[in-house]
PDB file of C-alpha atoms and ligand atoms in Angstrom:
ATOM      1  CA  UNK A   1     -67.626-126.137-135.353  1.00 90.00           C
ATOM      2  CA  UNK A   2     -66.121-125.223-131.998  1.00 96.00           C
ATOM      3  CA  UNK A   3     -65.940-127.372-128.862  1.00 98.00           C
ATOM      4  CA  UNK A   4     -64.731-126.523-125.382  1.00 98.00           C
ATOM      5  CA  UNK A   5     -63.680-128.633-122.440  1.00 98.00           C
ATOM      6  CA  UNK A   6     -62.347-127.661-119.030  1.00 98.00           C
ATOM      7  CA  UNK A   7     -58.786-127.197-120.372  1.00 98.00           C
ATOM      8  CA  UNK A   8     -59.133-127.181-124.162  1.00 98.00           C
ATOM      9  CA  UNK A   9     -60.611-125.394-127.145  1.00 98.00           C
ATOM     10  CA  UNK A  10     -61.196-127.291-130.404  1.00 98.00           C
ATOM     11  CA  UNK A  11     -61.660-124.725-133.126  1.00 98.00           C
ATOM     12  CA  UNK A  12     -61.592-124.216-136.884  1.00 97.00           C
ATOM     13  CA  UNK A  13     -58.244-123.622-138.557  1.00 98.00           C
ATOM     14  CA  UNK A  14     -56.454-120.307-139.066  1.00 98.00           C
ATOM     15  CA  UNK A  15     -53.764-119.713-141.693  1.00 97.00           C
ATOM     16  CA  UNK A  16     -51.148-119.147-138.975  1.00 97.00           C
ATOM     17  CA  UNK A  17     -51.761-122.712-137.704  1.00 98.00           C
ATOM     18  CA  UNK A  18     -50.041-124.109-140.813  1.00 98.00           C
ATOM     19  CA  UNK A  19     -46.490-123.404-139.595  1.00 98.00           C
ATOM     20  CA  UNK A  20     -47.286-124.600-136.066  1.00 98.00           C
ATOM     21  CA  UNK A  21     -48.904-127.809-137.285  1.00 98.00           C
ATOM     22  CA  UNK A  22     -45.920-128.382-139.605  1.00 98.00           C
ATOM     23  CA  UNK A  23     -43.690-128.394-136.496  1.00 98.00           C
ATOM     24  CA  UNK A  24     -45.882-131.040-134.846  1.00 98.00           C
ATOM     25  CA  UNK A  25     -45.942-133.433-137.813  1.00 98.00           C
ATOM     26  CA  UNK A  26     -42.293-132.727-138.662  1.00 98.00           C
ATOM     27  CA  UNK A  27     -41.161-134.054-135.279  1.00 98.00           C
ATOM     28  CA  UNK A  28     -39.653-137.563-135.604  1.00 98.00           C
ATOM     29  CA  UNK A  29     -40.839-138.502-132.095  1.00 98.00           C
ATOM     30  CA  UNK A  30     -44.454-137.518-132.825  1.00 98.00           C
ATOM     31  CA  UNK A  31     -44.194-139.423-136.124  1.00 98.00           C
ATOM     32  CA  UNK A  32     -42.452-142.542-134.843  1.00 98.00           C
ATOM     33  CA  UNK A  33     -45.463-144.689-135.759  1.00 98.00           C
ATOM     34  CA  UNK A  34     -45.874-143.131-139.226  1.00 96.00           C
ATOM     35  CA  UNK A  35     -43.900-144.209-142.309  1.00 94.00           C
ATOM     36  CA  UNK A  36     -42.483-140.677-142.710  1.00 94.00           C
ATOM     37  CA  UNK A  37     -42.318-137.134-141.368  1.00 97.00           C
ATOM     38  CA  UNK A  38     -44.991-134.635-142.355  1.00 97.00           C
ATOM     39  CA  UNK A  39     -43.692-131.751-144.478  1.00 98.00           C
ATOM     40  CA  UNK A  40     -44.912-128.115-144.355  1.00 98.00           C
ATOM     41  CA  UNK A  41     -46.790-128.877-147.586  1.00 98.00           C
ATOM     42  CA  UNK A  42     -48.483-131.879-145.909  1.00 97.00           C
ATOM     43  CA  UNK A  43     -49.504-129.601-143.016  1.00 98.00           C
ATOM     44  CA  UNK A  44     -50.944-126.938-145.331  1.00 98.00           C
ATOM     45  CA  UNK A  45     -52.767-129.525-147.452  1.00 98.00           C
ATOM     46  CA  UNK A  46     -54.091-131.320-144.369  1.00 97.00           C
ATOM     47  CA  UNK A  47     -55.494-128.063-143.003  1.00 98.00           C
ATOM     48  CA  UNK A  48     -57.099-127.141-146.329  1.00 98.00           C
ATOM     49  CA  UNK A  49     -58.647-130.595-146.546  1.00 96.00           C
ATOM     50  CA  UNK A  50     -59.936-130.316-142.970  1.00 97.00           C
ATOM     51  CA  UNK A  51     -61.498-126.936-143.829  1.00 97.00           C
ATOM     52  CA  UNK A  52     -63.243-128.405-146.890  1.00 97.00           C
ATOM     53  CA  UNK A  53     -64.623-131.296-144.871  1.00 95.00           C
ATOM     54  CA  UNK A  54     -65.825-128.991-142.106  1.00 96.00           C
ATOM     55  CA  UNK A  55     -67.752-127.059-144.747  1.00 96.00           C
ATOM     56  CA  UNK A  56     -69.058-130.201-146.463  1.00 96.00           C
ATOM     57  CA  UNK A  57     -70.042-132.339-143.450  1.00 95.00           C
ATOM     58  CA  UNK A  58     -70.329-129.882-140.554  1.00 95.00           C
ATOM     59  CA  UNK A  59     -67.537-131.715-138.722  1.00 96.00           C
ATOM     60  CA  UNK A  60     -63.892-132.539-139.315  1.00 97.00           C
ATOM     61  CA  UNK A  61     -60.428-132.458-137.800  1.00 98.00           C
ATOM     62  CA  UNK A  62     -59.979-129.331-135.685  1.00 98.00           C
ATOM     63  CA  UNK A  63     -57.133-127.260-134.295  1.00 98.00           C
ATOM     64  CA  UNK A  64     -56.491-128.040-130.628  1.00 98.00           C
ATOM     65  CA  UNK A  65     -55.627-125.175-128.316  1.00 98.00           C
ATOM     66  CA  UNK A  66     -54.880-125.010-124.593  1.00 98.00           C
ATOM     67  CA  UNK A  67     -57.255-122.646-122.805  1.00 98.00           C
ATOM     68  CA  UNK A  68     -54.848-121.454-120.113  1.00 98.00           C
ATOM     69  CA  UNK A  69     -52.301-119.890-122.508  1.00 98.00           C
ATOM     70  CA  UNK A  70     -53.784-120.252-126.012  1.00 98.00           C
ATOM     71  CA  UNK A  71     -50.941-122.594-127.038  1.00 98.00           C
ATOM     72  CA  UNK A  72     -51.491-124.451-130.324  1.00 98.00           C
ATOM     73  CA  UNK A  73     -51.237-128.174-129.487  1.00 98.00           C
ATOM     74  CA  UNK A  74     -52.064-130.035-132.694  1.00 98.00           C
ATOM     75  CA  UNK A  75     -55.042-131.682-134.374  1.00 98.00           C
ATOM     76  CA  UNK A  76     -57.996-133.574-132.943  1.00 98.00           C
ATOM     77  CA  UNK A  77     -61.372-134.354-134.433  1.00 98.00           C
ATOM     78  CA  UNK A  78     -63.418-136.693-136.568  1.00 98.00           C
ATOM     79  CA  UNK A  79     -63.956-137.046-140.291  1.00 97.00           C
ATOM     80  CA  UNK A  80     -65.211-139.500-142.904  1.00 97.00           C
ATOM     81  CA  UNK A  81     -62.456-141.838-144.110  1.00 97.00           C
ATOM     82  CA  UNK A  82     -60.749-141.334-147.454  1.00 95.00           C
ATOM     83  CA  UNK A  83     -62.292-143.869-149.817  1.00 96.00           C
ATOM     84  CA  UNK A  84     -59.099-145.934-150.282  1.00 97.00           C
ATOM     85  CA  UNK A  85     -58.652-146.358-146.522  1.00 98.00           C
ATOM     86  CA  UNK A  86     -62.342-147.097-145.945  1.00 98.00           C
ATOM     87  CA  UNK A  87     -62.218-149.785-148.625  1.00 98.00           C
ATOM     88  CA  UNK A  88     -59.301-151.502-146.847  1.00 98.00           C
ATOM     89  CA  UNK A  89     -61.019-151.744-143.433  1.00 98.00           C
ATOM     90  CA  UNK A  90     -63.259-154.781-142.804  1.00 97.00           C
ATOM     91  CA  UNK A  91     -66.901-153.648-142.663  1.00 97.00           C
ATOM     92  CA  UNK A  92     -65.977-150.295-144.297  1.00 98.00           C
ATOM     93  CA  UNK A  93     -66.782-147.941-141.385  1.00 98.00           C
ATOM     94  CA  UNK A  94     -67.658-144.328-142.217  1.00 97.00           C
ATOM     95  CA  UNK A  95     -66.217-141.904-139.672  1.00 98.00           C
ATOM     96  CA  UNK A  96     -62.978-141.943-137.712  1.00 98.00           C
ATOM     97  CA  UNK A  97     -61.797-139.995-134.701  1.00 98.00           C
ATOM     98  CA  UNK A  98     -58.112-139.085-134.619  1.00 98.00           C
ATOM     99  CA  UNK A  99     -55.438-137.072-132.808  1.00 98.00           C
ATOM    100  CA  UNK A 100     -51.906-135.824-133.273  1.00 98.00           C
ATOM    101  CA  UNK A 101     -50.426-133.442-130.713  1.00 98.00           C
ATOM    102  CA  UNK A 102     -47.014-131.973-129.906  1.00 98.00           C
ATOM    103  CA  UNK A 103     -44.930-134.053-127.528  1.00 98.00           C
ATOM    104  CA  UNK A 104     -44.598-131.239-124.949  1.00 98.00           C
ATOM    105  CA  UNK A 105     -48.320-131.744-124.253  1.00 98.00           C
ATOM    106  CA  UNK A 106     -48.314-135.532-123.840  1.00 98.00           C
ATOM    107  CA  UNK A 107     -49.170-137.439-120.688  1.00 98.00           C
ATOM    108  CA  UNK A 108     -51.668-134.974-119.222  1.00 98.00           C
ATOM    109  CA  UNK A 109     -54.859-136.535-120.513  1.00 98.00           C
ATOM    110  CA  UNK A 110     -55.444-133.807-123.096  1.00 98.00           C
ATOM    111  CA  UNK A 111     -56.184-136.170-126.009  1.00 98.00           C
ATOM    112  CA  UNK A 112     -58.912-138.156-124.177  1.00 98.00           C
ATOM    113  CA  UNK A 113     -60.407-134.926-122.790  1.00 98.00           C
ATOM    114  CA  UNK A 114     -60.708-133.392-126.261  1.00 98.00           C
ATOM    115  CA  UNK A 115     -61.808-136.650-127.852  1.00 98.00           C
ATOM    116  CA  UNK A 116     -64.618-137.056-125.339  1.00 98.00           C
ATOM    117  CA  UNK A 117     -66.027-133.697-126.462  1.00 98.00           C
ATOM    118  CA  UNK A 118     -65.769-134.869-130.097  1.00 98.00           C
ATOM    119  CA  UNK A 119     -67.683-138.069-129.289  1.00 98.00           C
ATOM    120  CA  UNK A 120     -70.382-136.081-127.480  1.00 96.00           C
ATOM    121  CA  UNK A 121     -70.739-133.990-130.626  1.00 97.00           C
ATOM    122  CA  UNK A 122     -70.708-137.101-132.845  1.00 97.00           C
ATOM    123  CA  UNK A 123     -73.510-138.876-131.028  1.00 96.00           C
ATOM    124  CA  UNK A 124     -75.461-135.844-129.794  1.00 94.00           C
ATOM    125  CA  UNK A 125     -75.386-133.107-132.437  1.00 93.00           C
ATOM    126  CA  UNK A 126     -74.280-135.089-135.528  1.00 94.00           C
ATOM    127  CA  UNK A 127     -76.446-138.136-134.588  1.00 93.00           C
ATOM    128  CA  UNK A 128     -73.881-140.623-135.924  1.00 96.00           C
ATOM    129  CA  UNK A 129     -74.447-144.311-135.160  1.00 95.00           C
ATOM    130  CA  UNK A 130     -70.784-145.239-134.814  1.00 97.00           C
ATOM    131  CA  UNK A 131     -67.303-143.741-134.669  1.00 98.00           C
ATOM    132  CA  UNK A 132     -64.139-145.803-135.105  1.00 98.00           C
ATOM    133  CA  UNK A 133     -60.438-145.217-134.597  1.00 98.00           C
ATOM    134  CA  UNK A 134     -57.491-146.824-136.336  1.00 98.00           C
ATOM    135  CA  UNK A 135     -53.798-146.927-135.549  1.00 98.00           C
ATOM    136  CA  UNK A 136     -50.637-148.938-136.150  1.00 98.00           C
ATOM    137  CA  UNK A 137     -50.936-152.002-133.914  1.00 98.00           C
ATOM    138  CA  UNK A 138     -47.834-150.990-131.929  1.00 98.00           C
ATOM    139  CA  UNK A 139     -48.978-147.423-131.202  1.00 98.00           C
ATOM    140  CA  UNK A 140     -49.770-148.106-127.555  1.00 98.00           C
ATOM    141  CA  UNK A 141     -50.292-144.443-126.495  1.00 98.00           C
ATOM    142  CA  UNK A 142     -52.958-144.007-129.179  1.00 98.00           C
ATOM    143  CA  UNK A 143     -54.567-147.326-128.233  1.00 98.00           C
ATOM    144  CA  UNK A 144     -54.614-146.163-124.589  1.00 98.00           C
ATOM    145  CA  UNK A 145     -56.555-143.059-125.612  1.00 98.00           C
ATOM    146  CA  UNK A 146     -59.076-145.289-127.423  1.00 98.00           C
ATOM    147  CA  UNK A 147     -59.413-147.460-124.311  1.00 98.00           C
ATOM    148  CA  UNK A 148     -59.862-144.431-122.046  1.00 98.00           C
ATOM    149  CA  UNK A 149     -62.787-143.432-124.291  1.00 98.00           C
ATOM    150  CA  UNK A 150     -64.338-146.906-123.775  1.00 98.00           C
ATOM    151  CA  UNK A 151     -63.807-147.698-127.448  1.00 98.00           C
ATOM    152  CA  UNK A 152     -63.687-151.451-128.026  1.00 98.00           C
ATOM    153  CA  UNK A 153     -60.948-153.247-129.960  1.00 98.00           C
ATOM    154  CA  UNK A 154     -62.480-155.249-132.828  1.00 98.00           C
ATOM    155  CA  UNK A 155     -60.042-158.081-133.583  1.00 98.00           C
ATOM    156  CA  UNK A 156     -61.898-158.756-136.851  1.00 98.00           C
ATOM    157  CA  UNK A 157     -61.197-155.184-137.962  1.00 98.00           C
ATOM    158  CA  UNK A 158     -57.411-155.471-138.322  1.00 98.00           C
ATOM    159  CA  UNK A 159     -56.124-154.461-141.754  1.00 98.00           C
ATOM    160  CA  UNK A 160     -53.042-153.446-143.730  1.00 98.00           C
ATOM    161  CA  UNK A 161     -52.966-149.657-144.186  1.00 98.00           C
ATOM    162  CA  UNK A 162     -53.071-148.972-147.944  1.00 97.00           C
ATOM    163  CA  UNK A 163     -50.978-145.766-147.656  1.00 95.00           C
ATOM    164  CA  UNK A 164     -48.078-147.623-145.982  1.00 96.00           C
ATOM    165  CA  UNK A 165     -45.774-149.482-148.397  1.00 95.00           C
ATOM    166  CA  UNK A 166     -46.314-153.246-148.647  1.00 95.00           C
ATOM    167  CA  UNK A 167     -43.928-155.084-146.320  1.00 94.00           C
ATOM    168  CA  UNK A 168     -43.328-152.004-144.091  1.00 96.00           C
ATOM    169  CA  UNK A 169     -43.452-152.882-140.376  1.00 97.00           C
ATOM    170  CA  UNK A 170     -45.950-150.019-139.674  1.00 98.00           C
ATOM    171  CA  UNK A 171     -48.539-151.439-142.096  1.00 98.00           C
ATOM    172  CA  UNK A 172     -50.635-153.636-139.712  1.00 98.00           C
ATOM    173  CA  UNK A 173     -53.408-151.502-138.180  1.00 98.00           C
ATOM    174  CA  UNK A 174     -56.040-152.158-135.529  1.00 98.00           C
ATOM    175  CA  UNK A 175     -59.630-150.950-135.321  1.00 98.00           C
ATOM    176  CA  UNK A 176     -61.512-149.703-132.264  1.00 98.00           C
ATOM    177  CA  UNK A 177     -65.252-148.966-132.283  1.00 98.00           C
ATOM    178  CA  UNK A 178     -67.769-147.046-130.224  1.00 98.00           C
ATOM    179  CA  UNK A 179     -71.518-146.865-130.922  1.00 97.00           C
ATOM    180  CA  UNK A 180     -74.028-144.194-129.959  1.00 95.00           C
ATOM    181  CA  UNK A 181     -75.332-144.994-126.477  1.00 90.00           C
ATOM    182  CA  UNK A 182     -78.870-146.436-126.554  1.00 87.00           C
ATOM    183  CA  UNK A 183     -80.106-143.629-124.319  1.00 86.00           C
ATOM    184  CA  UNK A 184     -79.242-141.182-127.114  1.00 83.00           C
ATOM    185  CA  UNK A 185     -80.968-143.222-129.825  1.00 71.00           C
ATOM    186  CA  UNK A 186     -83.584-141.333-131.835  1.00 63.00           C
ATOM    187  CA  UNK A 187     -87.241-141.997-131.068  1.00 51.00           C
TER     188      UNK A 187
HETATM  189  C1  COA B   1     -51.543-140.526-128.876  1.00 78.83           C
HETATM  190  C2  COA B   1     -51.514-139.125-128.264  1.00 78.83           C
HETATM  191  C3  COA B   1     -52.497-138.219-128.980  1.00 78.83           C
HETATM  192  C4  COA B   1     -51.901-139.235-126.784  1.00 78.83           C
HETATM  193  O1  COA B   1     -52.130-137.932-126.272  1.00 78.83           O
HETATM  194  P1  COA B   1     -52.001-137.596-124.704  1.00 78.83           P
HETATM  195  O2  COA B   1     -52.680-136.287-124.493  1.00 78.83           O
HETATM  196  O3  COA B   1     -50.599-137.737-124.266  1.00 78.83           O
HETATM  197  O4  COA B   1     -52.878-138.758-124.042  1.00 78.83           O
HETATM  198  P2  COA B   1     -52.786-139.249-122.513  1.00 78.83           P
HETATM  199  O5  COA B   1     -52.215-138.186-121.640  1.00 78.83           O
HETATM  200  O6  COA B   1     -54.109-139.815-122.181  1.00 78.83           O
HETATM  201  O7  COA B   1     -51.735-140.434-122.583  1.00 78.83           O
HETATM  202  C5  COA B   1     -52.065-141.623-123.300  1.00 78.83           C
HETATM  203  C6  COA B   1     -50.920-142.617-123.161  1.00 78.83           C
HETATM  204  O8  COA B   1     -49.760-142.080-123.815  1.00 78.83           O
HETATM  205  C7  COA B   1     -48.586-142.616-123.189  1.00 78.83           C
HETATM  206  N1  COA B   1     -47.719-141.506-122.825  1.00 78.83           N
HETATM  207  C8  COA B   1     -47.949-140.509-121.946  1.00 78.83           C
HETATM  208  N2  COA B   1     -46.911-139.655-121.922  1.00 78.83           N
HETATM  209  C9  COA B   1     -46.013-140.128-122.806  1.00 78.83           C
HETATM  210  C10 COA B   1     -44.730-139.685-123.226  1.00 78.83           C
HETATM  211  N3  COA B   1     -44.189-138.567-122.736  1.00 78.83           N
HETATM  212  N4  COA B   1     -44.086-140.419-124.168  1.00 78.83           N
HETATM  213  C11 COA B   1     -44.636-141.522-124.689  1.00 78.83           C
HETATM  214  N5  COA B   1     -45.853-141.986-124.341  1.00 78.83           N
HETATM  215  C12 COA B   1     -46.524-141.293-123.396  1.00 78.83           C
HETATM  216  C13 COA B   1     -49.045-143.408-121.957  1.00 78.83           C
HETATM  217  O9  COA B   1     -49.122-144.766-122.349  1.00 78.83           O
HETATM  218  C14 COA B   1     -50.459-142.859-121.747  1.00 78.83           C
HETATM  219  O10 COA B   1     -51.312-143.810-121.127  1.00 78.83           O
HETATM  220  P3  COA B   1     -51.531-143.719-119.517  1.00 78.83           P
HETATM  221  O11 COA B   1     -52.224-142.422-119.247  1.00 78.83           O
HETATM  222  O12 COA B   1     -52.355-144.911-119.199  1.00 78.83           O
HETATM  223  O13 COA B   1     -50.151-143.746-118.887  1.00 78.83           O
HETATM  224  C15 COA B   1     -50.085-138.517-128.370  1.00 78.83           C
HETATM  225  O14 COA B   1     -49.184-139.429-127.800  1.00 78.83           O
HETATM  226  C16 COA B   1     -49.662-138.216-129.805  1.00 78.83           C
HETATM  227  O15 COA B   1     -50.011-137.183-130.369  1.00 78.83           O
HETATM  228  N6  COA B   1     -48.842-139.115-130.376  1.00 78.83           N
HETATM  229  C17 COA B   1     -48.234-138.903-131.693  1.00 78.83           C
HETATM  230  C18 COA B   1     -49.212-138.915-132.838  1.00 78.83           C
HETATM  231  C19 COA B   1     -49.950-140.209-132.934  1.00 78.83           C
HETATM  232  O16 COA B   1     -49.378-141.291-132.829  1.00 78.83           O
HETATM  233  N7  COA B   1     -51.256-140.063-133.154  1.00 78.83           N
HETATM  234  C20 COA B   1     -52.118-141.183-133.343  1.00 78.83           C
HETATM  235  C21 COA B   1     -52.084-141.636-134.735  1.00 78.83           C
HETATM  236  S1  COA B   1     -53.255-142.939-134.965  1.00 78.83           S
END
């Protein structure tokens, strides 16, 4: 899987991405809405998992690269939920879109630009019916990206994230949805 936009390349992972991705998820500012920092082991395991899912489903979380200078920016893509998370979300949606990029790249519309290409792939090539996004309720930048994509907040979809300790302030999560446009519907 490889997607391109005007300014971005979304590509499959290389081994050398592991150290670069570890820097992104090890940054306390990037992780301020997560219950902890990501370790180098988390980065390596996340990349291996993404590779497996790309093989299994034909889509997954991808490495995000800036076209102009080839800079590694972070992760952006879509994947089926882990079963324990899916079970915790009302209605049990199947596939999420998600993003995590280095702070030096923020505020330039890169995440919505890349995510739009992922949604085109989701509804065009992969023929999915729906894609959702979840985030901590206070993660306003991530919610802004969802809104820029015309994803719709589902107030009935709020849930407590099962991987965040009970009672932790980052546990309440919100759900945004987007469905395949009718003009792309099969038949
Ligand atoms: C969420 C994220 C991917 C947005 O990426 P982005 O490429 O900066 O997206 P945009 O440029 O469209 O900016 C989205 C919003 O982020 C906020 N933002 C922009 N620059 C910012 C900065 N330097 N610091 C904090 N917030 C900023 C603004 O609210 C912006 O909305 P606006 O365009 O209406 O002003 C990025 O902030 C990120 O990686 N955050 C850390 C990881 C994370 O929380 N991921 C989501 C987990 S669910």
